[in-house]
Amino acid sequence: MRRRFFQDVPESDWLSYEWQIKNRIKTLEELKRFIDLTPEEEEGIRRTRGIYPMAITPYYLSLMDPEDPSDPVRLQAIPRAVEMDEKVQSRGEPDALKEEGPIPGLTHRYPDRVLMVVTTFCAVYCRHCMRKRIFSKGERSVTREEIDIMVDYIRRHEEVRDVLISGGDPLSLSLEKIEYILKRLREIKHVEIIRFGTRLPVLAPQRFFNDRLLDILEKYSPIWINTHFNHPNEITELAEEAIDRILRRGIPVNNQAVLLKGVNDDPETMLQLSRKLLRIKVKPQYLFHCDPIRGAIHFRTTVDKGIEIIRYMRGRISGMGIPTYAVDLPGGKGKVPISPSYVVRREGDKFIFQSYDGDLVEYTIDEVT
Ligand SMILES: *Cc1c(COP(=O)(O)O)cnc(C)c1O
């Protein structure tokens, strides 16, 4: 098993989620002991303090190459000065997707689905986070009273069938609070499915070595998990074991990646990510274009790059492995898929298609009446 930097830590500690959280690296001095930091990173850690703080689990740190400043895990977790640069701070909005609504923590964008944000705590503060605005609020989770207010809203809205619980990381909450939320939601007849958006399989997979947590998730079925692998290097033996334990409890796991400049904006990288995801039985569901979030805009690449990646995958991996590439529209107008076009020309029922390998194929598709 690969375990860079922490060879002396006993196995029982390394496999403990609580140990991973307690020993998160949060300061420049601590991080310097492991990584040969660039001036850009050192300045980044200083300038983001209190605004976009840093926290890195020993496990996630162990995936970094200490000698490569462009390591994909390193780019996602270590602050860089560019986050605070005028050109990044002056563009984008803290809440570009208009999530903040009348009920704190609740966003009701689509009729059938609501989003609940239940904590600002994360195991690792991803530098590209779409909710970077909440980092500076400190680590705080919702109280039972606040949960009750959200649950009351959902009870009064019978059109809601699907509740997406996010954060921060919702599975970082205490087991008591996780169970409280699930129990209250399950009292509502019209709530059909519950989804957790959690990056813990990537950042601290040890969380899922806790059978009591898995018992709770299994008990309130149907529950789905959306997770967030961005790079093939993140799919380790421990991550695979976490996913396996989740799947064995009847909880499907989908992946939502974000297209990030320098991290995964490369067709072969994304192909390898999808292949590794299918091998651990995680469906690559979405590839999101990076949102115009203040402090994260330097991760943005072009839509042409996203289309190129999706086109590259077709023909090289099963359709199951090709995520839906999507942008989240500004002003809370929701997600829209973007797809390469395979229709070159159309005249009535006659189509000219381009096949995955570039051939033009004429095909008349008419209705049989
Ligand atoms: C993304 C999102 C959802 C869920 O969308 P799906 O396509 O069902 O995954 C729901 N509510 C909000 C506010 C969202 O941003």
mmCIF file of C-alpha atoms and ligand atoms in Angstrom:
data_model
loop_
_atom_site.group_PDB
_atom_site.id
_atom_site.type_symbol
_atom_site.label_atom_id
_atom_site.label_comp_id
_atom_site.label_asym_id
_atom_site.label_seq_id
_atom_site.Cartn_x
_atom_site.Cartn_y
_atom_site.Cartn_z
ATOM 1 C CA MET A 1 0.000 0.000 0.000
ATOM 2 C CA ARG A 2 1.237 3.434 -0.954
ATOM 3 C CA ARG A 3 1.717 5.622 2.097
ATOM 4 C CA ARG A 4 4.036 8.496 1.456
ATOM 5 C CA PHE A 5 5.290 10.599 4.446
ATOM 6 C CA PHE A 6 3.520 8.669 7.222
ATOM 7 C CA GLN A 7 5.314 5.326 7.379
ATOM 8 C CA ASP A 8 5.689 5.576 11.167
ATOM 9 C CA VAL A 9 1.987 6.019 11.886
ATOM 10 C CA PRO A 10 0.448 2.771 13.192
ATOM 11 C CA GLU A 11 -1.956 1.075 10.814
ATOM 12 C CA SER A 12 -4.820 1.433 13.316
ATOM 13 C CA ASP A 13 -4.373 5.228 13.296
ATOM 14 C CA TRP A 14 -3.977 5.458 9.538
ATOM 15 C CA LEU A 15 -7.224 3.550 9.042
ATOM 16 C CA SER A 16 -9.088 5.726 11.561
ATOM 17 C CA TYR A 17 -11.222 8.554 10.188
ATOM 18 C CA GLU A 18 -11.014 10.341 13.522
ATOM 19 C CA TRP A 19 -7.197 10.206 13.384
ATOM 20 C CA GLN A 20 -7.219 11.554 9.833
ATOM 21 C CA ILE A 21 -9.436 14.480 10.833
ATOM 22 C CA LYS A 22 -7.545 15.230 14.046
ATOM 23 C CA ASN A 23 -4.234 15.305 12.196
ATOM 24 C CA ARG A 24 -5.240 17.507 9.279
ATOM 25 C CA ILE A 25 -2.485 19.806 8.056
ATOM 26 C CA LYS A 26 -3.661 23.396 8.430
ATOM 27 C CA THR A 27 -0.593 25.621 8.642
ATOM 28 C CA LEU A 28 2.326 26.603 6.468
ATOM 29 C CA GLU A 29 4.810 25.320 9.052
ATOM 30 C CA GLU A 30 3.240 21.852 9.177
ATOM 31 C CA LEU A 31 2.937 21.533 5.419
ATOM 32 C CA LYS A 32 6.565 22.560 4.867
ATOM 33 C CA ARG A 33 7.678 19.454 6.750
ATOM 34 C CA PHE A 34 6.290 17.303 3.936
ATOM 35 C CA ILE A 35 6.250 19.320 0.735
ATOM 36 C CA ASP A 36 8.902 21.420 -0.933
ATOM 37 C CA LEU A 37 6.569 24.414 -1.361
ATOM 38 C CA THR A 38 6.890 26.942 -4.163
ATOM 39 C CA PRO A 39 6.862 30.687 -3.340
ATOM 40 C CA GLU A 40 3.439 30.818 -5.044
ATOM 41 C CA GLU A 41 2.116 28.208 -2.599
ATOM 42 C CA GLU A 42 3.718 29.784 0.480
ATOM 43 C CA GLU A 43 2.252 33.147 -0.409
ATOM 44 C CA GLY A 44 -1.074 31.481 -1.185
ATOM 45 C CA ILE A 45 -1.282 29.887 2.250
ATOM 46 C CA ARG A 46 -0.512 33.254 3.904
ATOM 47 C CA ARG A 47 -2.899 35.310 1.810
ATOM 48 C CA THR A 48 -5.878 32.947 1.992
ATOM 49 C CA ARG A 49 -5.716 32.550 5.774
ATOM 50 C CA GLY A 50 -9.131 33.266 7.301
ATOM 51 C CA ILE A 51 -10.688 33.729 3.856
ATOM 52 C CA TYR A 52 -10.206 30.411 2.110
ATOM 53 C CA PRO A 53 -8.454 28.349 4.787
ATOM 54 C CA MET A 54 -6.423 25.218 4.163
ATOM 55 C CA ALA A 55 -6.974 21.761 5.639
ATOM 56 C CA ILE A 56 -5.519 18.542 4.224
ATOM 57 C CA THR A 57 -5.937 15.034 5.628
ATOM 58 C CA PRO A 58 -2.700 13.049 5.977
ATOM 59 C CA TYR A 59 -4.247 10.490 3.609
ATOM 60 C CA TYR A 60 -4.916 13.036 0.825
ATOM 61 C CA LEU A 61 -1.489 14.595 1.407
ATOM 62 C CA SER A 62 0.080 11.163 0.910
ATOM 63 C CA LEU A 63 -1.236 11.136 -2.673
ATOM 64 C CA MET A 64 0.814 14.220 -3.592
ATOM 65 C CA ASP A 65 4.158 14.232 -5.328
ATOM 66 C CA PRO A 66 6.288 16.425 -3.009
ATOM 67 C CA GLU A 67 8.562 17.399 -5.890
ATOM 68 C CA ASP A 68 5.972 18.278 -8.521
ATOM 69 C CA PRO A 69 4.172 21.623 -8.056
ATOM 70 C CA SER A 70 1.776 20.693 -10.875
ATOM 71 C CA ASP A 71 0.721 17.446 -9.194
ATOM 72 C CA PRO A 72 -3.084 17.178 -9.643
ATOM 73 C CA VAL A 73 -3.811 16.428 -5.975
ATOM 74 C CA ARG A 74 -1.542 19.256 -4.870
ATOM 75 C CA LEU A 75 -3.310 21.747 -7.170
ATOM 76 C CA GLN A 76 -6.665 20.813 -5.631
ATOM 77 C CA ALA A 77 -5.600 21.132 -1.990
ATOM 78 C CA ILE A 78 -2.719 23.599 -1.510
ATOM 79 C CA PRO A 79 -3.637 27.295 -1.763
ATOM 80 C CA ARG A 80 -1.841 29.397 -4.359
ATOM 81 C CA ALA A 81 -1.459 33.171 -4.422
ATOM 82 C CA VAL A 82 -3.445 33.311 -7.666
ATOM 83 C CA GLU A 83 -6.652 32.701 -5.635
ATOM 84 C CA MET A 84 -6.264 36.196 -4.166
ATOM 85 C CA ASP A 85 -5.019 37.951 -7.314
ATOM 86 C CA GLU A 86 -7.043 40.900 -8.532
ATOM 87 C CA LYS A 87 -7.782 39.175 -11.841
ATOM 88 C CA VAL A 88 -9.312 36.201 -10.012
ATOM 89 C CA GLN A 89 -10.997 38.161 -7.212
ATOM 90 C CA SER A 90 -12.554 40.705 -9.562
ATOM 91 C CA ARG A 91 -14.242 38.057 -11.682
ATOM 92 C CA GLY A 92 -16.964 35.629 -10.806
ATOM 93 C CA GLU A 93 -19.280 35.885 -7.840
ATOM 94 C CA PRO A 94 -19.207 34.336 -4.392
ATOM 95 C CA ASP A 95 -22.607 32.751 -5.099
ATOM 96 C CA ALA A 96 -22.768 32.582 -8.895
ATOM 97 C CA LEU A 97 -25.467 29.903 -8.823
ATOM 98 C CA LYS A 98 -27.781 31.839 -6.483
ATOM 99 C CA GLU A 99 -28.020 29.118 -3.895
ATOM 100 C CA GLU A 100 -28.821 31.400 -0.987
ATOM 101 C CA GLY A 101 -32.585 31.529 -0.653
ATOM 102 C CA PRO A 102 -35.214 32.448 1.925
ATOM 103 C CA ILE A 103 -34.593 29.401 4.120
ATOM 104 C CA PRO A 104 -30.963 29.231 5.279
ATOM 105 C CA GLY A 105 -29.190 26.199 3.840
ATOM 106 C CA LEU A 106 -32.004 25.214 1.489
ATOM 107 C CA THR A 107 -32.084 25.708 -2.304
ATOM 108 C CA HIS A 108 -35.204 24.785 -4.242
ATOM 109 C CA ARG A 109 -34.243 25.191 -7.890
ATOM 110 C CA TYR A 110 -36.012 22.366 -9.685
ATOM 111 C CA PRO A 111 -39.600 21.554 -8.696
ATOM 112 C CA ASP A 112 -38.866 17.952 -7.687
ATOM 113 C CA ARG A 113 -35.502 18.376 -5.935
ATOM 114 C CA VAL A 114 -34.112 20.359 -3.040
ATOM 115 C CA LEU A 115 -30.569 20.933 -1.918
ATOM 116 C CA MET A 116 -29.821 21.026 1.828
ATOM 117 C CA VAL A 117 -26.478 22.414 2.988
ATOM 118 C CA VAL A 118 -25.957 21.005 6.479
ATOM 119 C CA THR A 119 -22.395 21.935 7.408
ATOM 120 C CA THR A 120 -19.474 24.122 6.364
ATOM 121 C CA PHE A 121 -16.974 21.469 7.519
ATOM 122 C CA CYS A 122 -14.901 19.527 5.012
ATOM 123 C CA ALA A 123 -12.035 17.100 5.517
ATOM 124 C CA VAL A 124 -10.092 19.021 2.850
ATOM 125 C CA TYR A 125 -10.900 22.500 1.532
ATOM 126 C CA CYS A 126 -10.745 22.039 -2.234
ATOM 127 C CA ARG A 127 -9.283 25.070 -3.907
ATOM 128 C CA HIS A 128 -11.845 24.870 -6.714
ATOM 129 C CA CYS A 129 -14.870 24.579 -4.383
ATOM 130 C CA MET A 130 -18.102 26.053 -5.771
ATOM 131 C CA ARG A 131 -19.064 26.942 -2.167
ATOM 132 C CA LYS A 132 -15.792 28.695 -1.329
ATOM 133 C CA ARG A 133 -17.847 31.561 0.030
ATOM 134 C CA ILE A 134 -18.747 29.493 3.093
ATOM 135 C CA PHE A 135 -15.146 28.627 4.063
ATOM 136 C CA SER A 136 -14.720 31.849 5.998
ATOM 137 C CA LYS A 137 -17.788 31.112 8.141
ATOM 138 C CA GLY A 138 -15.738 28.663 10.160
ATOM 139 C CA GLU A 139 -16.541 25.016 10.755
ATOM 140 C CA ARG A 140 -20.170 24.846 11.778
ATOM 141 C CA SER A 141 -22.971 22.377 11.231
ATOM 142 C CA VAL A 142 -26.719 22.916 11.375
ATOM 143 C CA THR A 143 -28.561 22.585 14.660
ATOM 144 C CA ARG A 144 -31.592 20.342 15.135
ATOM 145 C CA GLU A 145 -33.768 23.460 15.086
ATOM 146 C CA GLU A 146 -32.350 24.467 11.691
ATOM 147 C CA ILE A 147 -32.867 20.933 10.383
ATOM 148 C CA ASP A 148 -36.490 21.091 11.569
ATOM 149 C CA ILE A 149 -37.055 24.314 9.603
ATOM 150 C CA MET A 150 -35.706 22.738 6.407
ATOM 151 C CA VAL A 151 -37.708 19.563 6.958
ATOM 152 C CA ASP A 152 -40.886 21.583 7.521
ATOM 153 C CA TYR A 153 -40.348 23.328 4.187
ATOM 154 C CA ILE A 154 -39.942 19.976 2.430
ATOM 155 C CA ARG A 155 -43.059 18.624 4.155
ATOM 156 C CA ARG A 156 -45.087 21.580 2.892
ATOM 157 C CA HIS A 157 -43.833 21.088 -0.701
ATOM 158 C CA GLU A 158 -45.353 17.860 -1.931
ATOM 159 C CA GLU A 159 -43.648 18.143 -5.322
ATOM 160 C CA VAL A 160 -40.263 17.386 -3.731
ATOM 161 C CA ARG A 161 -39.289 13.769 -4.358
ATOM 162 C CA ASP A 162 -35.526 13.980 -4.127
ATOM 163 C CA VAL A 163 -33.485 15.566 -1.333
ATOM 164 C CA LEU A 164 -29.827 16.256 -1.979
ATOM 165 C CA ILE A 165 -27.820 16.684 1.212
ATOM 166 C CA SER A 166 -24.573 18.539 0.783
ATOM 167 C CA GLY A 167 -22.234 20.950 2.518
ATOM 168 C CA GLY A 168 -19.382 21.100 3.371
ATOM 169 C CA ASP A 169 -19.360 17.381 3.777
ATOM 170 C CA PRO A 170 -22.642 16.036 5.170
ATOM 171 C CA LEU A 171 -21.140 12.671 6.096
ATOM 172 C CA SER A 172 -18.719 14.467 8.410
ATOM 173 C CA LEU A 173 -21.662 15.134 10.757
ATOM 174 C CA SER A 174 -22.006 13.051 13.894
ATOM 175 C CA LEU A 175 -23.838 9.766 13.400
ATOM 176 C CA GLU A 176 -26.595 11.076 15.674
ATOM 177 C CA LYS A 177 -27.169 14.097 13.457
ATOM 178 C CA ILE A 178 -27.008 12.087 10.222
ATOM 179 C CA GLU A 179 -29.608 9.721 11.635
ATOM 180 C CA TYR A 180 -31.760 12.601 12.871
ATOM 181 C CA ILE A 181 -31.868 14.154 9.375
ATOM 182 C CA LEU A 182 -32.674 10.836 7.708
ATOM 183 C CA LYS A 183 -35.328 9.909 10.238
ATOM 184 C CA ARG A 184 -37.084 13.256 9.839
ATOM 185 C CA LEU A 185 -36.941 13.099 6.037
ATOM 186 C CA ARG A 186 -38.277 9.551 5.980
ATOM 187 C CA GLU A 187 -41.362 10.682 7.915
ATOM 188 C CA ILE A 188 -42.337 12.604 4.780
ATOM 189 C CA LYS A 189 -44.326 10.410 2.369
ATOM 190 C CA HIS A 190 -43.489 12.306 -0.832
ATOM 191 C CA VAL A 191 -39.698 12.145 -0.335
ATOM 192 C CA GLU A 192 -38.666 9.205 -2.492
ATOM 193 C CA ILE A 193 -34.895 9.346 -2.679
ATOM 194 C CA ILE A 194 -32.179 10.936 -0.586
ATOM 195 C CA ARG A 195 -28.752 11.719 -1.967
ATOM 196 C CA PHE A 196 -25.558 12.637 -0.148
ATOM 197 C CA GLY A 197 -22.986 14.763 -1.950
ATOM 198 C CA THR A 198 -19.784 13.707 -0.201
ATOM 199 C CA ARG A 199 -16.124 13.812 -1.133
ATOM 200 C CA LEU A 200 -15.066 11.637 1.793
ATOM 201 C CA PRO A 201 -14.424 8.561 -0.412
ATOM 202 C CA VAL A 202 -11.698 10.715 -2.008
ATOM 203 C CA LEU A 203 -10.402 12.735 0.958
ATOM 204 C CA ALA A 204 -10.771 10.355 3.907
ATOM 205 C CA PRO A 205 -12.130 6.977 2.726
ATOM 206 C CA GLN A 206 -11.619 5.677 6.268
ATOM 207 C CA ARG A 207 -14.995 7.275 7.076
ATOM 208 C CA PHE A 208 -16.668 4.281 5.457
ATOM 209 C CA PHE A 209 -14.812 1.725 7.539
ATOM 210 C CA ASN A 210 -17.361 2.604 10.234
ATOM 211 C CA ASP A 211 -20.107 -0.035 10.206
ATOM 212 C CA ARG A 212 -22.459 2.076 12.300
ATOM 213 C CA LEU A 213 -22.465 4.785 9.643
ATOM 214 C CA LEU A 214 -23.158 2.203 6.947
ATOM 215 C CA ASP A 215 -25.937 0.645 9.091
ATOM 216 C CA ILE A 216 -27.645 4.044 9.257
ATOM 217 C CA LEU A 217 -27.340 4.699 5.530
ATOM 218 C CA GLU A 218 -28.664 1.230 4.728
ATOM 219 C CA LYS A 219 -31.579 1.588 7.145
ATOM 220 C CA TYR A 220 -32.994 4.689 5.418
ATOM 221 C CA SER A 221 -32.812 3.272 1.863
ATOM 222 C CA PRO A 222 -33.135 4.322 -0.953
ATOM 223 C CA ILE A 223 -30.035 6.437 -0.504
ATOM 224 C CA TRP A 224 -27.614 7.375 -3.265
ATOM 225 C CA ILE A 225 -24.139 8.837 -2.979
ATOM 226 C CA ASN A 226 -22.669 11.423 -5.342
ATOM 227 C CA THR A 227 -18.946 11.699 -4.946
ATOM 228 C CA HIS A 228 -16.196 13.746 -6.557
ATOM 229 C CA PHE A 229 -13.148 11.977 -7.991
ATOM 230 C CA ASN A 230 -11.323 14.337 -10.354
ATOM 231 C CA HIS A 231 -8.184 12.422 -11.245
ATOM 232 C CA PRO A 232 -7.156 8.763 -11.623
ATOM 233 C CA ASN A 233 -4.477 9.223 -8.907
ATOM 234 C CA GLU A 234 -7.309 9.581 -6.383
ATOM 235 C CA ILE A 235 -8.541 6.041 -6.967
ATOM 236 C CA THR A 236 -6.460 4.156 -4.422
ATOM 237 C CA GLU A 237 -6.878 0.814 -2.657
ATOM 238 C CA LEU A 238 -8.445 2.561 0.324
ATOM 239 C CA ALA A 239 -10.845 4.534 -1.870
ATOM 240 C CA GLU A 240 -11.790 1.300 -3.613
ATOM 241 C CA GLU A 241 -12.421 -0.393 -0.286
ATOM 242 C CA ALA A 242 -14.621 2.493 0.875
ATOM 243 C CA ILE A 243 -16.671 2.325 -2.323
ATOM 244 C CA ASP A 244 -16.990 -1.448 -2.025
ATOM 245 C CA ARG A 245 -18.332 -1.164 1.525
ATOM 246 C CA ILE A 246 -20.885 1.445 0.402
ATOM 247 C CA LEU A 247 -22.032 -0.598 -2.590
ATOM 248 C CA ARG A 248 -22.452 -3.725 -0.432
ATOM 249 C CA ARG A 249 -25.080 -1.813 1.560
ATOM 250 C CA GLY A 250 -27.159 -1.275 -1.573
ATOM 251 C CA ILE A 251 -26.105 2.356 -2.014
ATOM 252 C CA PRO A 252 -25.259 3.283 -5.625
ATOM 253 C CA VAL A 253 -22.344 5.679 -6.107
ATOM 254 C CA ASN A 254 -22.169 8.211 -8.944
ATOM 255 C CA ASN A 255 -19.244 10.493 -9.681
ATOM 256 C CA GLN A 256 -19.439 14.218 -10.407
ATOM 257 C CA ALA A 257 -16.099 15.516 -11.667
ATOM 258 C CA VAL A 258 -15.250 19.140 -12.391
ATOM 259 C CA LEU A 259 -13.174 20.117 -15.388
ATOM 260 C CA LEU A 260 -10.134 21.879 -13.909
ATOM 261 C CA LYS A 261 -7.303 23.521 -15.768
ATOM 262 C CA GLY A 262 -4.014 21.762 -15.084
ATOM 263 C CA VAL A 263 -5.710 18.995 -13.088
ATOM 264 C CA ASN A 264 -7.797 16.987 -15.526
ATOM 265 C CA ASP A 265 -8.341 19.078 -18.681
ATOM 266 C CA ASP A 266 -6.846 16.365 -20.802
ATOM 267 C CA PRO A 267 -8.672 13.663 -22.810
ATOM 268 C CA GLU A 268 -6.395 10.782 -21.815
ATOM 269 C CA THR A 269 -6.553 11.723 -18.092
ATOM 270 C CA MET A 270 -10.339 11.788 -18.165
ATOM 271 C CA LEU A 271 -10.460 8.497 -20.070
ATOM 272 C CA GLN A 272 -8.253 6.869 -17.419
ATOM 273 C CA LEU A 273 -10.428 8.360 -14.670
ATOM 274 C CA SER A 274 -13.571 6.876 -16.210
ATOM 275 C CA ARG A 275 -11.926 3.481 -16.719
ATOM 276 C CA LYS A 276 -10.821 3.345 -13.100
ATOM 277 C CA LEU A 277 -14.252 4.485 -11.908
ATOM 278 C CA LEU A 278 -16.025 1.722 -13.833
ATOM 279 C CA ARG A 279 -13.587 -0.813 -12.407
ATOM 280 C CA ILE A 280 -14.651 0.175 -8.874
ATOM 281 C CA LYS A 281 -18.306 0.252 -10.049
ATOM 282 C CA VAL A 282 -18.804 4.004 -9.793
ATOM 283 C CA LYS A 283 -20.774 5.561 -12.661
ATOM 284 C CA PRO A 284 -19.217 8.749 -14.088
ATOM 285 C CA GLN A 285 -22.397 10.841 -14.021
ATOM 286 C CA TYR A 286 -21.402 14.456 -14.625
ATOM 287 C CA LEU A 287 -18.402 16.388 -15.816
ATOM 288 C CA PHE A 288 -19.132 19.968 -14.770
ATOM 289 C CA HIS A 289 -17.633 22.972 -16.406
ATOM 290 C CA CYS A 290 -15.962 24.990 -13.629
ATOM 291 C CA ASP A 291 -18.422 27.610 -12.304
ATOM 292 C CA PRO A 292 -17.512 31.340 -12.233
ATOM 293 C CA ILE A 293 -16.868 31.307 -8.489
ATOM 294 C CA ARG A 294 -14.836 34.122 -6.999
ATOM 295 C CA GLY A 295 -11.423 32.829 -5.945
ATOM 296 C CA ALA A 296 -11.610 29.719 -8.150
ATOM 297 C CA ILE A 297 -11.848 31.169 -11.628
ATOM 298 C CA HIS A 298 -8.220 30.348 -12.487
ATOM 299 C CA PHE A 299 -9.301 26.699 -12.792
ATOM 300 C CA ARG A 300 -11.572 27.500 -15.733
ATOM 301 C CA THR A 301 -10.790 26.175 -19.169
ATOM 302 C CA THR A 302 -12.755 26.400 -22.422
ATOM 303 C CA VAL A 303 -15.968 24.644 -23.374
ATOM 304 C CA ASP A 304 -14.144 23.435 -26.513
ATOM 305 C CA LYS A 305 -11.784 21.510 -24.220
ATOM 306 C CA GLY A 306 -14.725 19.841 -22.487
ATOM 307 C CA ILE A 307 -16.294 18.881 -25.816
ATOM 308 C CA GLU A 308 -12.950 17.540 -27.053
ATOM 309 C CA ILE A 309 -12.688 15.315 -23.975
ATOM 310 C CA ILE A 310 -16.178 13.871 -24.383
ATOM 311 C CA ARG A 311 -15.605 13.269 -28.104
ATOM 312 C CA TYR A 312 -12.327 11.491 -27.339
ATOM 313 C CA MET A 313 -14.039 9.107 -24.931
ATOM 314 C CA ARG A 314 -16.694 7.942 -27.397
ATOM 315 C CA GLY A 315 -15.282 4.815 -29.044
ATOM 316 C CA ARG A 316 -12.645 4.305 -26.363
ATOM 317 C CA ILE A 317 -14.933 3.394 -23.453
ATOM 318 C CA SER A 318 -18.466 2.114 -22.970
ATOM 319 C CA GLY A 319 -21.219 4.708 -23.003
ATOM 320 C CA MET A 320 -21.562 3.896 -19.284
ATOM 321 C CA GLY A 321 -18.184 5.520 -18.740
ATOM 322 C CA ILE A 322 -18.987 8.787 -20.534
ATOM 323 C CA PRO A 323 -20.260 11.462 -18.162
ATOM 324 C CA THR A 324 -22.752 14.147 -19.126
ATOM 325 C CA TYR A 325 -20.759 17.316 -19.661
ATOM 326 C CA ALA A 326 -22.758 20.191 -18.180
ATOM 327 C CA VAL A 327 -22.644 23.847 -17.267
ATOM 328 C CA ASP A 328 -24.622 25.315 -14.395
ATOM 329 C CA LEU A 329 -26.382 28.424 -15.700
ATOM 330 C CA PRO A 330 -25.951 31.725 -13.863
ATOM 331 C CA GLY A 331 -28.751 33.127 -11.751
ATOM 332 C CA GLY A 332 -29.835 29.685 -10.573
ATOM 333 C CA LYS A 333 -31.272 28.653 -13.921
ATOM 334 C CA GLY A 334 -30.029 25.086 -13.508
ATOM 335 C CA LYS A 335 -27.740 22.691 -15.313
ATOM 336 C CA VAL A 336 -27.648 22.218 -19.064
ATOM 337 C CA PRO A 337 -25.835 19.406 -20.878
ATOM 338 C CA ILE A 338 -23.379 20.181 -23.661
ATOM 339 C CA SER A 339 -22.602 17.423 -26.111
ATOM 340 C CA PRO A 340 -20.417 17.126 -29.188
ATOM 341 C CA SER A 341 -22.715 17.124 -32.207
ATOM 342 C CA TYR A 342 -22.744 13.981 -34.293
ATOM 343 C CA VAL A 343 -25.330 15.340 -36.724
ATOM 344 C CA VAL A 344 -23.350 17.063 -39.483
ATOM 345 C CA ARG A 345 -26.331 17.882 -41.693
ATOM 346 C CA ARG A 346 -29.989 17.109 -41.872
ATOM 347 C CA GLU A 347 -32.554 17.267 -44.676
ATOM 348 C CA GLY A 348 -35.949 16.107 -43.444
ATOM 349 C CA ASP A 349 -35.588 12.446 -42.483
ATOM 350 C CA LYS A 350 -32.145 12.227 -44.051
ATOM 351 C CA PHE A 351 -29.231 12.696 -41.678
ATOM 352 C CA ILE A 352 -25.502 12.923 -42.259
ATOM 353 C CA PHE A 353 -23.901 11.618 -39.081
ATOM 354 C CA GLN A 354 -20.298 11.622 -38.060
ATOM 355 C CA SER A 355 -19.328 8.286 -36.504
ATOM 356 C CA TYR A 356 -17.064 8.075 -33.442
ATOM 357 C CA ASP A 357 -14.033 7.472 -35.690
ATOM 358 C CA GLY A 358 -14.791 10.402 -37.972
ATOM 359 C CA ASP A 359 -16.554 8.738 -40.929
ATOM 360 C CA LEU A 360 -19.533 10.476 -42.473
ATOM 361 C CA VAL A 361 -22.576 8.203 -42.656
ATOM 362 C CA GLU A 362 -25.826 8.981 -44.469
ATOM 363 C CA TYR A 363 -28.871 7.516 -42.755
ATOM 364 C CA THR A 364 -32.535 8.097 -43.503
ATOM 365 C CA ILE A 365 -34.608 7.497 -40.440
ATOM 366 C CA ASP A 366 -38.313 7.439 -41.180
ATOM 367 C CA GLU A 367 -41.264 6.531 -39.084
ATOM 368 C CA VAL A 368 -43.125 3.343 -39.975
ATOM 369 C CA THR A 369 -46.842 4.036 -40.018
HETATM 370 C C1 LIG B 1 -27.269 20.223 -9.161
HETATM 371 C C2 LIG B 1 -28.406 20.571 -8.345
HETATM 372 C C3 LIG B 1 -29.437 19.656 -8.112
HETATM 373 C C4 LIG B 1 -29.421 18.243 -8.630
HETATM 374 O O1 LIG B 1 -29.348 18.122 -10.018
HETATM 375 P P1 LIG B 1 -29.250 16.672 -10.652
HETATM 376 O O2 LIG B 1 -29.093 16.897 -12.113
HETATM 377 O O3 LIG B 1 -30.514 15.961 -10.288
HETATM 378 O O4 LIG B 1 -28.077 15.992 -10.028
HETATM 379 C C5 LIG B 1 -30.510 20.052 -7.341
HETATM 380 N N1 LIG B 1 -30.590 21.300 -6.828
HETATM 381 C C6 LIG B 1 -29.606 22.193 -7.034
HETATM 382 C C7 LIG B 1 -29.749 23.550 -6.442
HETATM 383 C C8 LIG B 1 -28.481 21.866 -7.786
HETATM 384 O O5 LIG B 1 -27.510 22.779 -7.964
#
